Tab-separated table of C-alpha atoms in Angstrom:
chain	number	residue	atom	x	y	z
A	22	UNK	CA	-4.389	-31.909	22.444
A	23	UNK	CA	-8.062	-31.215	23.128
A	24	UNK	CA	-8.021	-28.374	20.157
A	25	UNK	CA	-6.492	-30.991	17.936
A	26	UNK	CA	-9.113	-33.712	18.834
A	27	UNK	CA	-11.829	-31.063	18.047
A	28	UNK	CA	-10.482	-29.699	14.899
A	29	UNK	CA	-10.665	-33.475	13.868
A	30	UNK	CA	-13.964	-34.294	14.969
A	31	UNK	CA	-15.179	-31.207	13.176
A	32	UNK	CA	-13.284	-32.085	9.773
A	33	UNK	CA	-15.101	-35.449	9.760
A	34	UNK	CA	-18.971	-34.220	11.369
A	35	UNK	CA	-18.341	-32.024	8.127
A	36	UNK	CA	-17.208	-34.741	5.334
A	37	UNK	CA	-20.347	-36.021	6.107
A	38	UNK	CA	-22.188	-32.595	5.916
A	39	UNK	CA	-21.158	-31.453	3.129
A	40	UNK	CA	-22.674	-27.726	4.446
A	41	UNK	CA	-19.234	-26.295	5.883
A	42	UNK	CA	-17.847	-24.645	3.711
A	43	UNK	CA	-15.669	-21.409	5.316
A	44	UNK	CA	-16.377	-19.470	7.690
A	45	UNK	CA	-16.882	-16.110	5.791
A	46	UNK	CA	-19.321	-17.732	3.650
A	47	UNK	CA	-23.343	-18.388	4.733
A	48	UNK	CA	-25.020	-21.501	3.406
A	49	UNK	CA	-28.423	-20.824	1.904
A	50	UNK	CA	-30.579	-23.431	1.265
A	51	UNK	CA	-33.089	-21.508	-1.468
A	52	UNK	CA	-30.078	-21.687	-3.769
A	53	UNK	CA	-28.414	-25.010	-2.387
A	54	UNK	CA	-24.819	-23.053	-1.961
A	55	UNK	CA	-22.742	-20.594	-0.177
A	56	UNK	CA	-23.123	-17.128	-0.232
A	57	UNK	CA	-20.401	-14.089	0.678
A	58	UNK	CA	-20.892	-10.417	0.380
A	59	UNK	CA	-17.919	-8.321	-0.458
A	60	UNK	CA	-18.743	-4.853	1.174
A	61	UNK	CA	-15.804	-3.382	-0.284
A	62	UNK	CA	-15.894	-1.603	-3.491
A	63	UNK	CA	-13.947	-3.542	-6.501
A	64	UNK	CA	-13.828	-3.037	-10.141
A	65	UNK	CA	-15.245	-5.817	-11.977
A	66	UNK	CA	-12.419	-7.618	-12.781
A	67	UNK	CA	-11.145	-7.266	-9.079
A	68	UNK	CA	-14.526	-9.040	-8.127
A	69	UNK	CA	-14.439	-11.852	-10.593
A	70	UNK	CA	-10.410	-12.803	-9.444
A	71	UNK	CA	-11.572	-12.153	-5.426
A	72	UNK	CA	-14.705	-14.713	-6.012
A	73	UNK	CA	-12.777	-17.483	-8.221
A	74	UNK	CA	-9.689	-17.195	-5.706
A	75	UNK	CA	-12.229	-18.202	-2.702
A	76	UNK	CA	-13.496	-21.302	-4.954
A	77	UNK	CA	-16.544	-19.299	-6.164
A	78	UNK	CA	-17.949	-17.210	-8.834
A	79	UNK	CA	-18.868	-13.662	-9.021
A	80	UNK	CA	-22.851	-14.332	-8.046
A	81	UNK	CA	-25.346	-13.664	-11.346
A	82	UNK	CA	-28.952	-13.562	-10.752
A	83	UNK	CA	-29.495	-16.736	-12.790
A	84	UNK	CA	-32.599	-17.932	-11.034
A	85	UNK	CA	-35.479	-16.222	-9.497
A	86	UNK	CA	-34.086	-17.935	-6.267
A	87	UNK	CA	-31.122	-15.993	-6.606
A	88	UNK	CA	-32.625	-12.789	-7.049
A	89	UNK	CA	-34.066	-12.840	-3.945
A	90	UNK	CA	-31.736	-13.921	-2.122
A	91	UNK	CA	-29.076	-10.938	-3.697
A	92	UNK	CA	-31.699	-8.426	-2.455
A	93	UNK	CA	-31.751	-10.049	0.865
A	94	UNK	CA	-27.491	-10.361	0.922
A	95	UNK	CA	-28.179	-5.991	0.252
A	96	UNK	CA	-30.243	-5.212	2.734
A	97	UNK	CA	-29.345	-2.977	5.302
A	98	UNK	CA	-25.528	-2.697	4.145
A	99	UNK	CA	-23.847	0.026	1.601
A	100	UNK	CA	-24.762	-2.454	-0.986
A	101	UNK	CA	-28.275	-1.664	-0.748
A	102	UNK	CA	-28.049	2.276	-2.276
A	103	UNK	CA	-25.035	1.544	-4.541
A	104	UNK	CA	-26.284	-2.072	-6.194
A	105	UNK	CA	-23.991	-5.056	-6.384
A	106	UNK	CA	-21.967	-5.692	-9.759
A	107	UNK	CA	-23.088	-9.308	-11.290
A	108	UNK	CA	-21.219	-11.720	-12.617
A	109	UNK	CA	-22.889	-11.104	-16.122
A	110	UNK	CA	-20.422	-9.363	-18.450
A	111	UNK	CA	-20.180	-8.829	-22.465
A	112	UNK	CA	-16.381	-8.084	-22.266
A	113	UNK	CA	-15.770	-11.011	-24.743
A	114	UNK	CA	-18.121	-9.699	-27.306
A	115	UNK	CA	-20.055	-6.100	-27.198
A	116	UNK	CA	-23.313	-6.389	-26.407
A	117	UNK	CA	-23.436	-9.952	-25.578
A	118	UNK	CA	-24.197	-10.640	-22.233
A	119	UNK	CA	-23.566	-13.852	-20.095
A	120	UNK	CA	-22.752	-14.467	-16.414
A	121	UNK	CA	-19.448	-15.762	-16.027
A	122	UNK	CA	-20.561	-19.649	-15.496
A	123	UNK	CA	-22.229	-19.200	-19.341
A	124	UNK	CA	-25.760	-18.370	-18.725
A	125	UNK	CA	-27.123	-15.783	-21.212
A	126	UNK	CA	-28.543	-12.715	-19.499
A	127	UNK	CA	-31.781	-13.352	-21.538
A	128	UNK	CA	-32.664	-16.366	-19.598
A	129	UNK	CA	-32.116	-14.439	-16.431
A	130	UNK	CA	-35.521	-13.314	-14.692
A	131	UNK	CA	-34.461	-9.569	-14.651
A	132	UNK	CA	-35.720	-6.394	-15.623
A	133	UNK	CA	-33.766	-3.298	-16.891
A	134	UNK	CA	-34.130	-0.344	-15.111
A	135	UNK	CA	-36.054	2.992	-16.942
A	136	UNK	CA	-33.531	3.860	-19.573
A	137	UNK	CA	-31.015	0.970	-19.119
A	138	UNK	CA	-29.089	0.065	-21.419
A	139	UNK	CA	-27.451	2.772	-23.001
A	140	UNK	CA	-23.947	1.622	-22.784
A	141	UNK	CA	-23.133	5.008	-22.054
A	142	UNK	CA	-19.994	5.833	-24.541
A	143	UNK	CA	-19.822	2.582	-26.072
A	144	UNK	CA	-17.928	1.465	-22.706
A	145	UNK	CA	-20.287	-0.537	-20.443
A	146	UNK	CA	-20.386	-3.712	-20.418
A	147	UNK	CA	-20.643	-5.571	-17.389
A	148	UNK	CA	-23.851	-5.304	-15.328
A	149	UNK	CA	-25.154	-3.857	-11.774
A	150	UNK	CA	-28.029	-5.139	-9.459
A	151	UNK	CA	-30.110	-2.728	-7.401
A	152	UNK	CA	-31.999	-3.254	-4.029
A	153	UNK	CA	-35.435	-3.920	-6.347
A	154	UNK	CA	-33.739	-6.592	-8.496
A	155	UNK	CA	-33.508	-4.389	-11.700
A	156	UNK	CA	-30.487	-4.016	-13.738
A	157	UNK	CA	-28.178	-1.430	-15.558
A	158	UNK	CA	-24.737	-1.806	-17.762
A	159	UNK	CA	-21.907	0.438	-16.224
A	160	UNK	CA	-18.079	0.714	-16.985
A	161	UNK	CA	-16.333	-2.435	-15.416
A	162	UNK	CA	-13.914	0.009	-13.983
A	163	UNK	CA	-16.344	1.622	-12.230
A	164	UNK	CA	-16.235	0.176	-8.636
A	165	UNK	CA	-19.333	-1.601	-6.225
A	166	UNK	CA	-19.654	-4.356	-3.607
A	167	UNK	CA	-20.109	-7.553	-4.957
A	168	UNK	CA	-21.176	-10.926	-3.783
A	169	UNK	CA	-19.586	-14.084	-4.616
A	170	UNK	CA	-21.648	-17.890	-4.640
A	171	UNK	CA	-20.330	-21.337	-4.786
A	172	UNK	CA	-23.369	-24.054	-5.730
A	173	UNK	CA	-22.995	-27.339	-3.362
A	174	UNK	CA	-21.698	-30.218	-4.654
A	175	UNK	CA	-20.614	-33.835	-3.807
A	176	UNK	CA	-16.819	-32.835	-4.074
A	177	UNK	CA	-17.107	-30.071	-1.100
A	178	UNK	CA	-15.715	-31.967	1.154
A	179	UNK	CA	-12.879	-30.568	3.545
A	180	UNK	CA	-9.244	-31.779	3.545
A	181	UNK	CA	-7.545	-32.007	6.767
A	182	UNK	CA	-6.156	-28.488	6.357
A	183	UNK	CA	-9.717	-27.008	6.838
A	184	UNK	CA	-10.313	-26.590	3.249
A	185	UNK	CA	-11.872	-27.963	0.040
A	186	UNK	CA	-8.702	-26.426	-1.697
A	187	UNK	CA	-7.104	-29.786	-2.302
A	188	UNK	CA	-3.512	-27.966	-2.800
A	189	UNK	CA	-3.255	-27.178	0.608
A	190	UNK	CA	-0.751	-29.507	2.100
A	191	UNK	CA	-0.302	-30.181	5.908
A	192	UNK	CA	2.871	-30.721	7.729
A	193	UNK	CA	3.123	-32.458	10.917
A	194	UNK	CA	6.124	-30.893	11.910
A	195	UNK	CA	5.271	-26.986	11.642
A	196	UNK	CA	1.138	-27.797	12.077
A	197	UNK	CA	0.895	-25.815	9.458
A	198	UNK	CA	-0.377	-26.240	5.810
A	199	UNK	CA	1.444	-25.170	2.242
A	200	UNK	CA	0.356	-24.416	-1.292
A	201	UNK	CA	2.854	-23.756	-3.368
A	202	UNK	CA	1.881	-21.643	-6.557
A	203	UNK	CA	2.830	-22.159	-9.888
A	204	UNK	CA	1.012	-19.542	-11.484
A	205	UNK	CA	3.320	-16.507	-11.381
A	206	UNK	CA	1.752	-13.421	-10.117
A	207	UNK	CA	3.236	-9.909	-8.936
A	208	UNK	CA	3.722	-9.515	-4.834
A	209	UNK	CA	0.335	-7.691	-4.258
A	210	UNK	CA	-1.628	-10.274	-6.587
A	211	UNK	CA	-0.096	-13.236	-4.815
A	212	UNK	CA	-0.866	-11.813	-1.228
A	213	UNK	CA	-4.451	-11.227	-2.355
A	214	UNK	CA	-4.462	-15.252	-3.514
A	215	UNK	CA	-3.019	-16.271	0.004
A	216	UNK	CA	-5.701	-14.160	1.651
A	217	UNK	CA	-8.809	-15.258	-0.409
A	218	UNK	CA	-7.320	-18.803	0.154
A	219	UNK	CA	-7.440	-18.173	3.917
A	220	UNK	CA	-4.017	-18.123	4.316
A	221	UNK	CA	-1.474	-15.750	4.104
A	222	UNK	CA	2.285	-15.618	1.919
A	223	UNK	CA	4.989	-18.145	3.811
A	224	UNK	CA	6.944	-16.723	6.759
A	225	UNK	CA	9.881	-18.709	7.637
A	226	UNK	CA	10.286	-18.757	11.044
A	227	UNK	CA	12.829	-21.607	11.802
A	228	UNK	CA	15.132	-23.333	10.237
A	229	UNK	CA	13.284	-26.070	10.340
A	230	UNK	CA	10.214	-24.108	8.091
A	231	UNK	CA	13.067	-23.393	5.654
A	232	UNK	CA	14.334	-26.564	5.202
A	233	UNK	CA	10.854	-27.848	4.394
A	234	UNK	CA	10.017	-24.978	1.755
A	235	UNK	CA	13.121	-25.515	0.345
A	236	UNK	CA	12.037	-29.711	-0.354
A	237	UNK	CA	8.571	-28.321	-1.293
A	238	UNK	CA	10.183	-26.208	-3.957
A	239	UNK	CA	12.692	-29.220	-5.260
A	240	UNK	CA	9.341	-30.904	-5.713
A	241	UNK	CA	7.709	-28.822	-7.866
A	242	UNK	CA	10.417	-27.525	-9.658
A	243	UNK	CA	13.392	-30.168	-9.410
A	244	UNK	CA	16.564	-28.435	-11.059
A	245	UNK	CA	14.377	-25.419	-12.991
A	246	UNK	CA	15.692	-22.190	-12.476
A	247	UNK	CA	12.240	-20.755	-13.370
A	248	UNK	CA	11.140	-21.141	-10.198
A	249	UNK	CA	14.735	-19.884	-8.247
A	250	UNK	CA	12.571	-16.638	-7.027
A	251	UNK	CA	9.365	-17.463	-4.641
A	252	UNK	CA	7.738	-14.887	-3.229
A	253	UNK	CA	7.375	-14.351	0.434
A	254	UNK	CA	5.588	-13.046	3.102
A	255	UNK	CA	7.780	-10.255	3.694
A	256	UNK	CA	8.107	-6.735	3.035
A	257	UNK	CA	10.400	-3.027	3.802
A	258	UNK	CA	6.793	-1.847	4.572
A	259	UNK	CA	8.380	1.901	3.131
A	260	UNK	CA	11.265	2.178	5.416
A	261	UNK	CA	14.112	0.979	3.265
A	262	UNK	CA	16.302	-1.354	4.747
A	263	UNK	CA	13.636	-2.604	7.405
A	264	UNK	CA	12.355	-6.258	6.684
A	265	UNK	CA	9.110	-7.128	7.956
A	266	UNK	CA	6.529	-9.597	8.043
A	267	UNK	CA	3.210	-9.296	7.157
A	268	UNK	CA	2.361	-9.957	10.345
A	269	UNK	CA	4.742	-7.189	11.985
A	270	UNK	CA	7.516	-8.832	13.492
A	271	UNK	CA	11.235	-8.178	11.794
A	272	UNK	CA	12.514	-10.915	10.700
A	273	UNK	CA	14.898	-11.955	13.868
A	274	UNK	CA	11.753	-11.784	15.812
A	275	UNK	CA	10.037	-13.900	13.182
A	276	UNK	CA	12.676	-16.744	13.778
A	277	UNK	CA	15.000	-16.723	10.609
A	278	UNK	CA	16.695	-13.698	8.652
A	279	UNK	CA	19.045	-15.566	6.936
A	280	UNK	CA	19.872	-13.662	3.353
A	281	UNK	CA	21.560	-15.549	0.267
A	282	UNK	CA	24.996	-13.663	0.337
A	283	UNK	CA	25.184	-9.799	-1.427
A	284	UNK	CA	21.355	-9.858	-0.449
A	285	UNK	CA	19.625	-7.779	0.162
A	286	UNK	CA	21.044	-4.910	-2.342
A	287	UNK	CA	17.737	-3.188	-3.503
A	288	UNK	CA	19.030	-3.860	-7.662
A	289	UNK	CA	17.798	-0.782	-9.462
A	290	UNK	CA	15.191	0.689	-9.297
A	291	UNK	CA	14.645	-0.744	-5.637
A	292	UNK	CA	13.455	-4.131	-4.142
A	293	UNK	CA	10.782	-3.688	-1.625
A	294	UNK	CA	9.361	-7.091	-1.542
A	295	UNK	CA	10.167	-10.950	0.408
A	296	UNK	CA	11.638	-13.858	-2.151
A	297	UNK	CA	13.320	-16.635	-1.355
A	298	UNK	CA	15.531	-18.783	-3.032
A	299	UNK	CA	14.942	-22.221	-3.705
A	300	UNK	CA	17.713	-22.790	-1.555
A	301	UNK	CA	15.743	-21.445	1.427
A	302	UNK	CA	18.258	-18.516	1.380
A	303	UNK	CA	16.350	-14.839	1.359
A	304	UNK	CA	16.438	-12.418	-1.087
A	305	UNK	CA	14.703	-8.993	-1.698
A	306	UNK	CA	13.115	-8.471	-5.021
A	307	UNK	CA	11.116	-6.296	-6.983
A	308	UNK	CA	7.024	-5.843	-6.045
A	309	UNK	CA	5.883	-5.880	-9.822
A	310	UNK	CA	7.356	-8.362	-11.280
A	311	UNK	CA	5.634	-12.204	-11.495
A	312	UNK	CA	7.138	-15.275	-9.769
A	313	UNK	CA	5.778	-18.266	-7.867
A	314	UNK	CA	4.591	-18.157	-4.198
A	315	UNK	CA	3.985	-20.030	-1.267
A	316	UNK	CA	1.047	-19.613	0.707
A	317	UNK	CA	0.479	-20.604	4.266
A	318	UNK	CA	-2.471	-21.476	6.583
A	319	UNK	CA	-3.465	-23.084	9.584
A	320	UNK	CA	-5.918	-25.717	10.028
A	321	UNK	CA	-8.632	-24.025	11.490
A	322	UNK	CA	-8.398	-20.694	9.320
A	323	UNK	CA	-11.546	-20.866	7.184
A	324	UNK	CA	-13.499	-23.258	10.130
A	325	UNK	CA	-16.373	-21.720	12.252
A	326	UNK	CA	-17.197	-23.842	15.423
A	327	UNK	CA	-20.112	-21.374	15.959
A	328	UNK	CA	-22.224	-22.945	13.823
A	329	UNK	CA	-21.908	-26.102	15.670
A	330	UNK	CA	-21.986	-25.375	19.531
């Protein structure tokens, strides 16, 4: 009860804040928003979909503010030798360059490094930052750490699932909140959106959990057989046969292993991924193909109480 009490006190302290944002991310007040390094390599178009999916942007170095403080986010981390990719691209049009929230790169207070740009076969056209601030075009496929900013504004304000993702919906009877996705993506794409969402894809692991997925589903998709397939968070992890959660339990151990009947029969040329049905019935399914999803989250997922001691 006390944990409950606290996560509540620390949903409204923060409502009136307006600073908390998630925990992975550092508010900086030279550039009045939240900052996140990715230390991971990406391509560029990795990048962009990681920073949007977390409610950001792939940072730019718009303002001489946010130069500095994208050599600071560098320093002393892998970043630092390789340079950071930007957010400013010219994939739309060759040799036009913007950042992705439309400002041109001419505005920007940036220098080009000696020789830069050469566009280097006719194939580079997104942008890398170095330790010193200066700039270079490189292949987008090419990959580099990255950073990701979200600017402050009067509508960050956390629901009561611990997020200002506002499809996030908490149930009283699990304690735990859903987003159900519309947007059809692939199995890998869809765990990657559950995980930049703080979250993770739906394991069922009562009867109970089922029951309520399957009424979340009739909501959003009342009598459409578009959305008979959801993705879940489940997976033969390469032994064939062997259902698993993401989280490494089998699915007795989880709490509910109850196929849809003929399932699972790994249809040609194998089904290695979680579904469901919409009648809350499971189903195995193939990795590459697109269909909605359910993600999953607790309340405190994305909070820090660190910061507030």
């Amino acid at each position: 009860m006390g944990t409950k009490l606290c996560v509540a006190f620390f949903l409204v302290f923060n409502i009136c804040e307006c600073r908390q944002y998630r925990y992975d991310y550092k508010f900086v007040t030279e550039v009045d928003g939240w900052i996140k390094l990715h230390q991971v390599p990406a391509t560029w178009d990795e990048a962009r979909l990681r920073c949007q999916l977390e409610g950001a942007i792939l940072c730019s170095p718009n303002t001489i503010n946010l130069v500095e403080v994208m050599k600071l986010t560098m320093k002393n981390t892998r970043a630092e030798i390789s340079g950071v990719f930007t957010g400013t691209h010219a994939k739309f049009s060759k040799g036009d360059f913007h950042s992705v929230d439309g400002v041109p790169l001419d505005k920007m207070p940036v220098q080009w490094m000696p020789m830069e740009p050469d566009n280097e076969k006719n194939n580079e056209s997104c942008i890398v930052m170095v330790r010193n601030g200066t700039i270079a075009d490189i292949n987008c496929d090419e990959v580099f750490p990255y950073i990701c900013y979200r600017k402050r504004s009067e509508k960050v304000i956390l629901t009561e699932c611990g997020t200002v993702d506002t499809g996030y919906l908490l149930n009283s009877k699990t304690g735990s909140c859903y987003k159900f996705h519309l947007d059809k993506r692939n199995w890998t794409r869809a765990f990657m959106t559950c995980a930049a969402e703080g979250g993770h894809l739906a394991i069922i692991n009562s009867k109970k959990e089922a029951d309520l997925l399957k009424n979340l589903c009739e909501m959003q998709a009342p009598g459409s057989i578009q959305f008979n397939t959801i993705f879940m968070g489940f997976h033969d992890w390469g032994e064939r046969g062997v259902w698993t959660t993401i989280h490494g339990q089998t699915l007795q151990e989880a709490g509910y292993d109850v196929f849809e009947t003929g399932q699972p029969d790994s249809a040609f040329p194998g089904e290695y991924c979680g579904s469901m049905f919409t009648s809350s019935t499971l189903n195995d399914v193939w990795c590459d193909k697109s269909f909605s999803f359910i993600c999953e989250k607790t309340v405190e997922s994305l909070l820090d109480f660190n910061d507030y001691d």
